[in-house]
Amino acid sequence: MTSERKRGTAGQKYSHRSVLLDSAVDYLVNDPDGLYVDGTFGRGGHSRLVLGKLGENGRLLGIDKDPEAIRVARELASEDARFCCYHGSFAELDAAIGEQGWEAVNGVLLDLGVSSPQLDDAARGFSFMRDGPLDMRMNPEQEPSAAQWLAEADEREIADVIYQYGEERFSRRIARRVVERRQEAPLQTTRELAELVSQAVPKKEKNKHPATRTFQAIRIFINRELEDLEVGLASAVERLAPGGRLVVISFHSLEDRLVKRFMRDLARGPRLPKGVPVTAAQEASEFRLIGKASKANTEEVSDNVRARSAVMRVLERVHNKQGLQGSA
């Protein structure tokens, strides 16, 4: 795992360590002259290693919602002509690739969730460990912020979001407290929300802050993370050339469950009724799973505690719909 330090929006420096760095890039790059997409550029940890494996004709496109990440990406683009960037969600992957004039790509990497610089910068409002404005937007140019949403959403919607995206069994209690609290004054800071949740949750989980699930749920909802993931996965496989790979690193069960089912269903191929005669070619799937789900090793986890929940899955397009064989 590598470590980088880039300036935050307030001039401070925040560290970023790309999880499963070497193994993700090893799976991704199988043609040094190919076209690749880093759909979650972050601070460029994966992108820089990809570029190190590409030849003169290889190209890499970096995508990110975060304006600060794009600032770093543009600096990299000015240094290396093989790299270009697109400001937006990886749900816009099809448009981003089309903007480059590419038809198909040799690999797509998605490193999901919130990045370390976003968590470590209190001004971004992602973490209950640092007091700051209750924001949580990966793209601060888009509305609503977490504070805006909590000030306006009805109690049932708040409870549903916390339950569905945080799997928090005390979601109704928390939602009720939020609505009661905003009658006096709306929640404005991460500390206020964390304290409210701590007071609302009657039973605490060992070694887990009571607000963990609630913060995760609100962040996922505000940034449309699961909706973007569904669209991004579908767009990625449509654009993969034969032999091309989709590499996805997830950090919580909701993401990983979605990725696992998506890849598994594609690798299985079309499910036909029993008794229907089909040729071997019709039975063959266009995709295959590469290896088993991978997790960060002990060294990575000791270097970056957030790596302990990381799960990486890899899918390869074996051939296209016309049966053209790809590289093994």
Tab-separated table of N, CA and C in Angstrom, residues 59-220:
chain	number	residue	atom	x	y	z
A	59	ARG	N	-3.640	4.461	-22.390
A	59	ARG	CA	-4.349	5.658	-21.951
A	59	ARG	C	-5.176	5.343	-20.701
A	60	LEU	N	-5.330	6.331	-19.836
A	60	LEU	CA	-6.106	6.178	-18.605
A	60	LEU	C	-7.006	7.384	-18.407
A	61	LEU	N	-8.267	7.109	-18.112
A	61	LEU	CA	-9.255	8.150	-17.814
A	61	LEU	C	-9.610	8.077	-16.335
A	62	GLY	N	-9.471	9.193	-15.622
A	62	GLY	CA	-9.848	9.260	-14.219
A	62	GLY	C	-11.158	10.005	-14.050
A	63	ILE	N	-12.057	9.453	-13.230
A	63	ILE	CA	-13.369	10.056	-12.989
A	63	ILE	C	-13.544	10.279	-11.494
A	64	ASP	N	-14.119	11.418	-11.098
A	64	ASP	CA	-14.433	11.635	-9.688
A	64	ASP	C	-15.471	12.744	-9.550
A	65	LYS	N	-16.338	12.593	-8.520
A	65	LYS	CA	-17.352	13.608	-8.210
A	65	LYS	C	-16.740	14.827	-7.530
A	66	ASP	N	-15.692	14.586	-6.764
A	66	ASP	CA	-15.143	15.582	-5.846
A	66	ASP	C	-14.286	16.612	-6.580
A	67	PRO	N	-14.627	17.910	-6.498
A	67	PRO	CA	-13.833	18.938	-7.173
A	67	PRO	C	-12.371	18.955	-6.724
A	68	GLU	N	-12.115	18.637	-5.457
A	68	GLU	CA	-10.732	18.613	-4.979
A	68	GLU	C	-9.970	17.456	-5.621
A	69	ALA	N	-10.613	16.318	-5.786
A	69	ALA	CA	-9.976	15.188	-6.461
A	69	ALA	C	-9.683	15.538	-7.920
A	70	ILE	N	-10.605	16.236	-8.554
A	70	ILE	CA	-10.399	16.627	-9.953
A	70	ILE	C	-9.270	17.641	-10.081
A	71	ARG	N	-9.096	18.481	-9.080
A	71	ARG	CA	-7.956	19.412	-9.108
A	71	ARG	C	-6.646	18.632	-9.160
A	72	VAL	N	-6.553	17.592	-8.331
A	72	VAL	CA	-5.358	16.756	-8.328
A	72	VAL	C	-5.233	16.009	-9.664
A	73	ALA	N	-6.365	15.538	-10.203
A	73	ALA	CA	-6.355	14.816	-11.472
A	73	ALA	C	-5.869	15.708	-12.612
A	74	ARG	N	-6.274	16.960	-12.596
A	74	ARG	CA	-5.834	17.877	-13.660
A	74	ARG	C	-4.344	18.150	-13.570
A	75	GLU	N	-3.816	18.169	-12.367
A	75	GLU	CA	-2.363	18.316	-12.208
A	75	GLU	C	-1.646	17.121	-12.827
A	76	LEU	N	-2.195	15.922	-12.579
A	76	LEU	CA	-1.602	14.719	-13.151
A	76	LEU	C	-1.700	14.735	-14.673
A	77	ALA	N	-2.829	15.208	-15.195
A	77	ALA	CA	-3.018	15.269	-16.651
A	77	ALA	C	-2.008	16.207	-17.305
A	78	SER	N	-1.643	17.275	-16.575
A	78	SER	CA	-0.656	18.219	-17.117
A	78	SER	C	0.751	17.630	-17.115
A	79	GLU	N	0.960	16.604	-16.288
A	79	GLU	CA	2.273	15.963	-16.183
A	79	GLU	C	2.412	14.763	-17.107
A	80	ASP	N	1.295	14.105	-17.419
A	80	ASP	CA	1.341	12.868	-18.198
A	80	ASP	C	0.259	12.889	-19.267
A	81	ALA	N	0.667	12.937	-20.526
A	81	ALA	CA	-0.269	13.065	-21.646
A	81	ALA	C	-1.123	11.815	-21.831
A	82	ARG	N	-0.753	10.720	-21.183
A	82	ARG	CA	-1.544	9.486	-21.308
A	82	ARG	C	-2.765	9.500	-20.401
A	83	PHE	N	-2.860	10.517	-19.552
A	83	PHE	CA	-3.945	10.588	-18.578
A	83	PHE	C	-4.880	11.753	-18.883
A	84	CYS	N	-6.185	11.525	-18.689
A	84	CYS	CA	-7.184	12.584	-18.808
A	84	CYS	C	-8.215	12.375	-17.708
A	85	CYS	N	-9.045	13.381	-17.452
A	85	CYS	CA	-9.995	13.257	-16.341
A	85	CYS	C	-11.369	13.805	-16.709
A	86	TYR	N	-12.353	13.375	-15.904
A	86	TYR	CA	-13.752	13.766	-16.121
A	86	TYR	C	-14.370	14.040	-14.761
A	87	HIS	N	-14.972	15.219	-14.595
A	87	HIS	CA	-15.601	15.586	-13.324
A	87	HIS	C	-17.049	15.110	-13.336
A	88	GLY	N	-17.320	14.081	-12.556
A	88	GLY	CA	-18.662	13.540	-12.470
A	88	GLY	C	-18.639	12.198	-11.775
A	89	SER	N	-19.795	11.562	-11.727
A	89	SER	CA	-19.914	10.245	-11.110
A	89	SER	C	-19.538	9.156	-12.105
A	90	PHE	N	-19.086	8.006	-11.597
A	90	PHE	CA	-18.834	6.885	-12.503
A	90	PHE	C	-20.144	6.351	-13.096
A	91	ALA	N	-21.279	6.822	-12.592
A	91	ALA	CA	-22.552	6.508	-13.238
A	91	ALA	C	-22.613	7.146	-14.630
A	92	GLU	N	-21.788	8.161	-14.859
A	92	GLU	CA	-21.691	8.836	-16.155
A	92	GLU	C	-20.560	8.252	-16.992
A	93	LEU	N	-20.137	7.039	-16.669
A	93	LEU	CA	-18.994	6.414	-17.323
A	93	LEU	C	-19.155	6.347	-18.836
A	94	ASP	N	-20.348	6.047	-19.293
A	94	ASP	CA	-20.577	5.944	-20.733
A	94	ASP	C	-20.294	7.275	-21.425
A	95	ALA	N	-20.786	8.364	-20.830
A	95	ALA	CA	-20.550	9.693	-21.408
A	95	ALA	C	-19.075	10.073	-21.320
A	96	ALA	N	-18.432	9.727	-20.205
A	96	ALA	CA	-17.024	10.066	-20.009
A	96	ALA	C	-16.142	9.360	-21.033
A	97	ILE	N	-16.435	8.077	-21.280
A	97	ILE	CA	-15.675	7.324	-22.273
A	97	ILE	C	-15.951	7.857	-23.676
A	98	GLY	N	-17.219	8.140	-23.934
A	98	GLY	CA	-17.582	8.685	-25.236
A	98	GLY	C	-16.923	10.017	-25.525
A	99	GLU	N	-16.736	10.814	-24.488
A	99	GLU	CA	-16.082	12.114	-24.638
A	99	GLU	C	-14.653	11.964	-25.143
A	100	GLN	N	-14.029	10.838	-24.827
A	100	GLN	CA	-12.667	10.575	-25.288
A	100	GLN	C	-12.634	9.968	-26.690
A	101	GLY	N	-13.813	9.626	-27.211
A	101	GLY	CA	-13.862	9.002	-28.520
A	101	GLY	C	-13.543	7.520	-28.490
A	102	TRP	N	-13.595	6.919	-27.293
A	102	TRP	CA	-13.312	5.491	-27.162
A	102	TRP	C	-14.589	4.682	-27.370
A	103	GLU	N	-14.456	3.535	-27.998
A	103	GLU	CA	-15.589	2.635	-28.164
A	103	GLU	C	-15.649	1.623	-27.026
A	104	ALA	N	-14.509	1.007	-26.744
A	104	ALA	CA	-14.418	-0.018	-25.703
A	104	ALA	C	-13.140	0.196	-24.911
A	105	VAL	N	-13.112	-0.347	-23.683
A	105	VAL	CA	-11.943	-0.196	-22.826
A	105	VAL	C	-11.459	-1.560	-22.355
A	106	ASN	N	-10.203	-1.601	-21.914
A	106	ASN	CA	-9.594	-2.851	-21.470
A	106	ASN	C	-9.745	-3.092	-19.978
A	107	GLY	N	-10.221	-2.092	-19.257
A	107	GLY	CA	-10.417	-2.301	-17.830
A	107	GLY	C	-11.041	-1.106	-17.150
A	108	VAL	N	-11.850	-1.389	-16.125
A	108	VAL	CA	-12.475	-0.342	-15.303
A	108	VAL	C	-12.249	-0.694	-13.838
A	109	LEU	N	-11.780	0.273	-13.064
A	109	LEU	CA	-11.562	0.103	-11.631
A	109	LEU	C	-12.506	1.012	-10.860
A	110	LEU	N	-13.212	0.456	-9.878
A	110	LEU	CA	-14.080	1.231	-8.994
A	110	LEU	C	-13.669	0.944	-7.551
A	111	ASP	N	-13.165	1.965	-6.878
A	111	ASP	CA	-12.773	1.875	-5.466
A	111	ASP	C	-13.841	2.656	-4.698
A	112	LEU	N	-14.828	1.954	-4.169
A	112	LEU	CA	-16.070	2.574	-3.724
A	112	LEU	C	-15.968	3.290	-2.374
A	113	GLY	N	-17.027	4.052	-2.075
A	113	GLY	CA	-17.145	4.683	-0.764
A	113	GLY	C	-16.426	6.011	-0.667
A	114	VAL	N	-16.303	6.463	0.574
A	114	VAL	CA	-15.682	7.755	0.859
A	114	VAL	C	-14.169	7.576	0.976
A	115	SER	N	-13.408	8.567	0.530
A	115	SER	CA	-11.951	8.471	0.574
A	115	SER	C	-11.405	8.988	1.902
A	116	SER	N	-10.176	8.613	2.207
A	116	SER	CA	-9.543	9.064	3.449
A	116	SER	C	-9.461	10.591	3.550
A	117	PRO	N	-9.083	11.309	2.473
A	117	PRO	CA	-9.053	12.773	2.577
A	117	PRO	C	-10.425	13.373	2.893
A	118	GLN	N	-11.473	12.771	2.366
A	118	GLN	CA	-12.812	13.272	2.667
A	118	GLN	C	-13.161	13.031	4.128
A	119	LEU	N	-12.841	11.857	4.644
A	119	LEU	CA	-13.107	11.551	6.053
A	119	LEU	C	-12.273	12.408	6.987
A	120	ASP	N	-11.015	12.641	6.608
A	120	ASP	CA	-10.091	13.331	7.499
A	120	ASP	C	-10.286	14.846	7.536
A	121	ASP	N	-10.969	15.392	6.549
A	121	ASP	CA	-11.212	16.833	6.485
A	121	ASP	C	-12.534	17.144	7.190
A	122	ALA	N	-12.456	17.710	8.388
A	122	ALA	CA	-13.660	17.999	9.181
A	122	ALA	C	-14.644	18.886	8.433
A	123	ALA	N	-14.145	19.750	7.555
A	123	ALA	CA	-15.007	20.678	6.824
A	123	ALA	C	-15.937	19.963	5.851
A	124	ARG	N	-15.627	18.695	5.515
A	124	ARG	CA	-16.472	17.957	4.586
A	124	ARG	C	-17.650	17.298	5.296
A	125	GLY	N	-17.567	17.134	6.613
A	125	GLY	CA	-18.707	16.652	7.384
A	125	GLY	C	-19.031	15.182	7.244
A	126	PHE	N	-18.045	14.350	6.905
A	126	PHE	CA	-18.302	12.919	6.743
A	126	PHE	C	-18.152	12.138	8.039
A	127	SER	N	-17.346	12.627	8.961
A	127	SER	CA	-16.954	11.823	10.114
A	127	SER	C	-17.529	12.328	11.424
A	128	PHE	N	-17.998	11.390	12.247
A	128	PHE	CA	-18.478	11.743	13.584
A	128	PHE	C	-17.309	11.897	14.553
A	129	MET	N	-16.094	11.577	14.098
A	129	MET	CA	-14.913	11.700	14.944
A	129	MET	C	-14.341	13.108	14.937
A	130	ARG	N	-14.781	13.924	13.980
A	130	ARG	CA	-14.275	15.298	13.863
A	130	ARG	C	-15.460	16.243	13.728
A	131	ASP	N	-15.519	17.252	14.558
A	131	ASP	CA	-16.649	18.174	14.504
A	131	ASP	C	-16.504	19.112	13.314
A	132	GLY	N	-17.563	19.201	12.554
A	132	GLY	CA	-17.562	20.071	11.380
A	132	GLY	C	-18.975	20.250	10.885
A	133	PRO	N	-19.160	21.027	9.821
A	133	PRO	CA	-20.503	21.221	9.270
A	133	PRO	C	-21.067	19.896	8.781
A	134	LEU	N	-22.363	19.707	8.950
A	134	LEU	CA	-23.028	18.462	8.586
A	134	LEU	C	-23.316	18.476	7.084
A	135	ASP	N	-22.309	18.102	6.300
A	135	ASP	CA	-22.396	18.225	4.852
A	135	ASP	C	-22.519	16.862	4.169
A	136	MET	N	-21.435	16.101	4.130
A	136	MET	CA	-21.377	14.731	3.587
A	136	MET	C	-21.475	14.635	2.069
A	137	ARG	N	-21.419	15.733	1.347
A	137	ARG	CA	-21.508	15.651	-0.114
A	137	ARG	C	-20.140	15.382	-0.725
A	138	MET	N	-20.046	14.379	-1.582
A	138	MET	CA	-18.803	14.151	-2.315
A	138	MET	C	-18.572	15.269	-3.324
A	139	ASN	N	-19.651	15.799	-3.853
A	139	ASN	CA	-19.572	16.986	-4.711
A	139	ASN	C	-20.314	18.120	-4.015
A	140	PRO	N	-19.598	19.027	-3.339
A	140	PRO	CA	-20.240	20.106	-2.587
A	140	PRO	C	-21.063	21.062	-3.444
A	141	GLU	N	-20.951	20.921	-4.785
A	141	GLU	CA	-21.705	21.791	-5.686
A	141	GLU	C	-23.136	21.295	-5.883
A	142	GLN	N	-23.423	20.082	-5.399
A	142	GLN	CA	-24.754	19.514	-5.568
A	142	GLN	C	-25.517	19.555	-4.252
A	143	GLU	N	-26.822	19.725	-4.330
A	143	GLU	CA	-27.663	19.763	-3.130
A	143	GLU	C	-28.582	18.533	-3.124
A	144	PRO	N	-29.068	18.148	-1.924
A	144	PRO	CA	-28.915	18.849	-0.642
A	144	PRO	C	-27.722	18.311	0.143
A	145	SER	N	-27.295	19.100	1.134
A	145	SER	CA	-26.324	18.608	2.095
A	145	SER	C	-27.075	17.748	3.109
A	146	ALA	N	-26.340	17.050	3.952
A	146	ALA	CA	-26.984	16.235	4.988
A	146	ALA	C	-27.820	17.113	5.916
A	147	ALA	N	-27.300	18.273	6.281
A	147	ALA	CA	-28.028	19.177	7.165
A	147	ALA	C	-29.331	19.644	6.529
A	148	GLN	N	-29.278	19.993	5.241
A	148	GLN	CA	-30.481	20.442	4.547
A	148	GLN	C	-31.536	19.341	4.505
A	149	TRP	N	-31.092	18.141	4.194
A	149	TRP	CA	-32.035	17.033	4.099
A	149	TRP	C	-32.663	16.707	5.461
A	150	LEU	N	-31.858	16.652	6.507
A	150	LEU	CA	-32.379	16.348	7.837
A	150	LEU	C	-33.314	17.439	8.350
A	151	ALA	N	-33.155	18.651	7.842
A	151	ALA	CA	-34.019	19.763	8.266
A	151	ALA	C	-35.365	19.748	7.550
A	152	GLU	N	-35.450	19.026	6.428
A	152	GLU	CA	-36.658	19.099	5.605
A	152	GLU	C	-37.406	17.768	5.446
A	153	ALA	N	-36.697	16.650	5.488
A	153	ALA	CA	-37.331	15.344	5.245
A	153	ALA	C	-38.296	14.987	6.364
A	154	ASP	N	-39.341	14.228	6.030
A	154	ASP	CA	-40.266	13.831	7.086
A	154	ASP	C	-39.691	12.650	7.876
A	155	GLU	N	-40.274	12.408	9.024
A	155	GLU	CA	-39.731	11.421	9.962
A	155	GLU	C	-39.650	10.029	9.343
A	156	ARG	N	-40.668	9.643	8.597
A	156	ARG	CA	-40.664	8.299	8.011
A	156	ARG	C	-39.533	8.135	6.998
A	157	GLU	N	-39.305	9.155	6.173
A	157	GLU	CA	-38.237	9.068	5.175
A	157	GLU	C	-36.880	8.944	5.861
A	158	ILE	N	-36.667	9.724	6.905
A	158	ILE	CA	-35.395	9.657	7.631
A	158	ILE	C	-35.192	8.262	8.220
A	159	ALA	N	-36.242	7.714	8.833
A	159	ALA	CA	-36.156	6.379	9.429
A	159	ALA	C	-35.872	5.328	8.363
A	160	ASP	N	-36.546	5.430	7.220
A	160	ASP	CA	-36.351	4.453	6.143
A	160	ASP	C	-34.916	4.487	5.605
A	161	VAL	N	-34.375	5.675	5.427
A	161	VAL	CA	-33.008	5.814	4.917
A	161	VAL	C	-32.005	5.208	5.892
A	162	ILE	N	-32.154	5.531	7.172
A	162	ILE	CA	-31.213	5.023	8.169
A	162	ILE	C	-31.302	3.511	8.293
A	163	TYR	N	-32.502	2.979	8.130
A	163	TYR	CA	-32.676	1.524	8.218
A	163	TYR	C	-32.147	0.820	6.961
A	164	GLN	N	-32.510	1.328	5.788
A	164	GLN	CA	-32.156	0.661	4.539
A	164	GLN	C	-30.668	0.754	4.225
A	165	TYR	N	-30.080	1.934	4.425
A	165	TYR	CA	-28.683	2.134	4.048
A	165	TYR	C	-27.701	1.966	5.205
A	166	GLY	N	-28.208	1.952	6.435
A	166	GLY	CA	-27.333	1.770	7.584
A	166	GLY	C	-27.606	0.485	8.331
A	167	GLU	N	-28.702	-0.182	7.978
A	167	GLU	CA	-29.115	-1.408	8.672
A	167	GLU	C	-29.148	-1.185	10.183
A	168	GLU	N	-29.674	-0.005	10.548
A	168	GLU	CA	-29.758	0.424	11.944
A	168	GLU	C	-31.136	0.068	12.507
A	169	ARG	N	-31.172	-0.821	13.483
A	169	ARG	CA	-32.459	-1.284	14.002
A	169	ARG	C	-33.169	-0.240	14.848
A	170	PHE	N	-32.461	0.787	15.293
A	170	PHE	CA	-33.102	1.847	16.075
A	170	PHE	C	-33.362	3.091	15.215
A	171	SER	N	-33.573	2.879	13.923
A	171	SER	CA	-33.748	3.993	12.988
A	171	SER	C	-34.952	4.871	13.343
A	172	ARG	N	-36.041	4.264	13.807
A	172	ARG	CA	-37.229	5.065	14.129
A	172	ARG	C	-36.978	5.967	15.328
A	173	ARG	N	-36.281	5.461	16.312
A	173	ARG	CA	-35.946	6.286	17.482
A	173	ARG	C	-35.091	7.480	17.062
A	174	ILE	N	-34.106	7.201	16.207
A	174	ILE	CA	-33.201	8.258	15.762
A	174	ILE	C	-33.965	9.308	14.960
A	175	ALA	N	-34.808	8.855	14.035
A	175	ALA	CA	-35.587	9.787	13.207
A	175	ALA	C	-36.502	10.648	14.072
A	176	ARG	N	-37.113	10.047	15.069
A	176	ARG	CA	-37.997	10.797	15.963
A	176	ARG	C	-37.222	11.896	16.698
A	177	ARG	N	-36.023	11.548	17.165
A	177	ARG	CA	-35.198	12.538	17.864
A	177	ARG	C	-34.771	13.681	16.936
A	178	VAL	N	-34.475	13.355	15.686
A	178	VAL	CA	-34.083	14.391	14.721
A	178	VAL	C	-35.218	15.388	14.529
A	179	VAL	N	-36.434	14.874	14.349
A	179	VAL	CA	-37.595	15.748	14.127
A	179	VAL	C	-37.906	16.571	15.375
A	180	GLU	N	-37.803	15.954	16.540
A	180	GLU	CA	-38.032	16.695	17.788
A	180	GLU	C	-36.995	17.799	17.955
A	181	ARG	N	-35.748	17.466	17.652
A	181	ARG	CA	-34.664	18.422	17.827
A	181	ARG	C	-34.808	19.623	16.893
A	182	ARG	N	-35.214	19.390	15.648
A	182	ARG	CA	-35.259	20.494	14.700
A	182	ARG	C	-36.404	21.455	14.971
A	183	GLN	N	-37.341	21.087	15.817
A	183	GLN	CA	-38.383	22.030	16.216
A	183	GLN	C	-37.785	23.151	17.059
A	184	GLU	N	-36.672	22.836	17.729
A	184	GLU	CA	-35.935	23.857	18.496
A	184	GLU	C	-34.909	24.539	17.600
A	185	ALA	N	-34.074	23.724	16.949
A	185	ALA	CA	-33.043	24.233	16.033
A	185	ALA	C	-32.555	23.069	15.180
A	186	PRO	N	-32.422	23.244	13.869
A	186	PRO	CA	-31.967	22.160	12.997
A	186	PRO	C	-30.537	21.738	13.344
A	187	LEU	N	-30.245	20.482	13.094
A	187	LEU	CA	-28.881	19.983	13.283
A	187	LEU	C	-27.958	20.657	12.271
A	188	GLN	N	-26.800	21.120	12.742
A	188	GLN	CA	-25.869	21.834	11.877
A	188	GLN	C	-24.487	21.208	11.811
A	189	THR	N	-24.103	20.431	12.829
A	189	THR	CA	-22.743	19.903	12.879
A	189	THR	C	-22.732	18.378	13.059
A	190	THR	N	-21.608	17.792	12.720
A	190	THR	CA	-21.453	16.342	12.880
A	190	THR	C	-21.513	15.949	14.357
A	191	ARG	N	-20.976	16.770	15.211
A	191	ARG	CA	-21.007	16.455	16.642
A	191	ARG	C	-22.438	16.435	17.164
A	192	GLU	N	-23.253	17.378	16.725
A	192	GLU	CA	-24.650	17.417	17.164
A	192	GLU	C	-25.385	16.142	16.753
A	193	LEU	N	-25.166	15.697	15.509
A	193	LEU	CA	-25.834	14.483	15.052
A	193	LEU	C	-25.308	13.259	15.801
A	194	ALA	N	-24.005	13.180	15.983
A	194	ALA	CA	-23.414	12.030	16.679
A	194	ALA	C	-23.934	11.933	18.112
A	195	GLU	N	-24.040	13.060	18.794
A	195	GLU	CA	-24.537	13.061	20.174
A	195	GLU	C	-26.011	12.679	20.213
A	196	LEU	N	-26.793	13.178	19.266
A	196	LEU	CA	-28.213	12.838	19.211
A	196	LEU	C	-28.398	11.332	19.022
A	197	VAL	N	-27.625	10.749	18.106
A	197	VAL	CA	-27.744	9.308	17.849
A	197	VAL	C	-27.322	8.516	19.085
A	198	SER	N	-26.252	8.926	19.726
A	198	SER	CA	-25.775	8.228	20.927
A	198	SER	C	-26.841	8.213	22.017
A	199	GLN	N	-27.573	9.305	22.127
A	199	GLN	CA	-28.630	9.389	23.132
A	199	GLN	C	-29.862	8.568	22.732
A	200	ALA	N	-30.084	8.435	21.423
A	200	ALA	CA	-31.279	7.735	20.951
A	200	ALA	C	-31.117	6.219	20.952
A	201	VAL	N	-29.889	5.738	20.791
A	201	VAL	CA	-29.645	4.294	20.705
A	201	VAL	C	-29.519	3.704	22.107
A	202	PRO	N	-30.430	2.819	22.511
A	202	PRO	CA	-30.408	2.289	23.881
A	202	PRO	C	-29.348	1.216	24.109
A	203	LYS	N	-28.968	0.500	23.056
A	203	LYS	CA	-27.970	-0.553	23.199
A	203	LYS	C	-26.792	-0.266	22.287
A	204	LYS	N	-25.606	-0.286	22.846
A	204	LYS	CA	-24.396	0.035	22.099
A	204	LYS	C	-23.702	-1.249	21.639
A	205	GLU	N	-23.162	-1.214	20.397
A	205	GLU	CA	-22.374	-2.333	19.897
A	205	GLU	C	-20.945	-2.209	20.389
A	206	LYS	N	-20.351	-3.329	20.736
A	206	LYS	CA	-18.986	-3.333	21.235
A	206	LYS	C	-18.020	-2.877	20.142
A	207	ASN	N	-17.127	-1.964	20.505
A	207	ASN	CA	-16.085	-1.463	19.599
A	207	ASN	C	-16.644	-0.749	18.364
A	208	LYS	N	-17.865	-0.231	18.459
A	208	LYS	CA	-18.436	0.526	17.334
A	208	LYS	C	-19.176	1.738	17.873
A	209	HIS	N	-18.874	2.910	17.331
A	209	HIS	CA	-19.552	4.140	17.751
A	209	HIS	C	-21.032	4.038	17.381
A	210	PRO	N	-21.935	4.454	18.275
A	210	PRO	CA	-23.376	4.351	17.995
A	210	PRO	C	-23.821	5.059	16.721
A	211	ALA	N	-23.052	6.070	16.289
A	211	ALA	CA	-23.462	6.844	15.113
A	211	ALA	C	-22.937	6.269	13.801
A	212	THR	N	-22.153	5.202	13.858
A	212	THR	CA	-21.525	4.664	12.648
A	212	THR	C	-22.546	4.348	11.559
A	213	ARG	N	-23.567	3.610	11.890
A	213	ARG	CA	-24.550	3.189	10.890
A	213	ARG	C	-25.352	4.364	10.338
A	214	THR	N	-25.691	5.301	11.213
A	214	THR	CA	-26.477	6.463	10.784
A	214	THR	C	-25.686	7.342	9.834
A	215	PHE	N	-24.423	7.594	10.150
A	215	PHE	CA	-23.587	8.419	9.265
A	215	PHE	C	-23.402	7.721	7.918
A	216	GLN	N	-23.180	6.422	7.938
A	216	GLN	CA	-23.036	5.680	6.688
A	216	GLN	C	-24.298	5.805	5.846
A	217	ALA	N	-25.447	5.625	6.472
A	217	ALA	CA	-26.722	5.649	5.754
A	217	ALA	C	-26.983	7.004	5.107
A	218	ILE	N	-26.793	8.064	5.868
A	218	ILE	CA	-27.068	9.403	5.339
A	218	ILE	C	-26.103	9.734	4.200
A	219	ARG	N	-24.823	9.356	4.358
A	219	ARG	CA	-23.828	9.611	3.315
A	219	ARG	C	-24.191	8.881	2.021
A	220	ILE	N	-24.569	7.614	2.138
A	220	ILE	CA	-24.937	6.830	0.962
A	220	ILE	C	-26.145	7.450	0.261
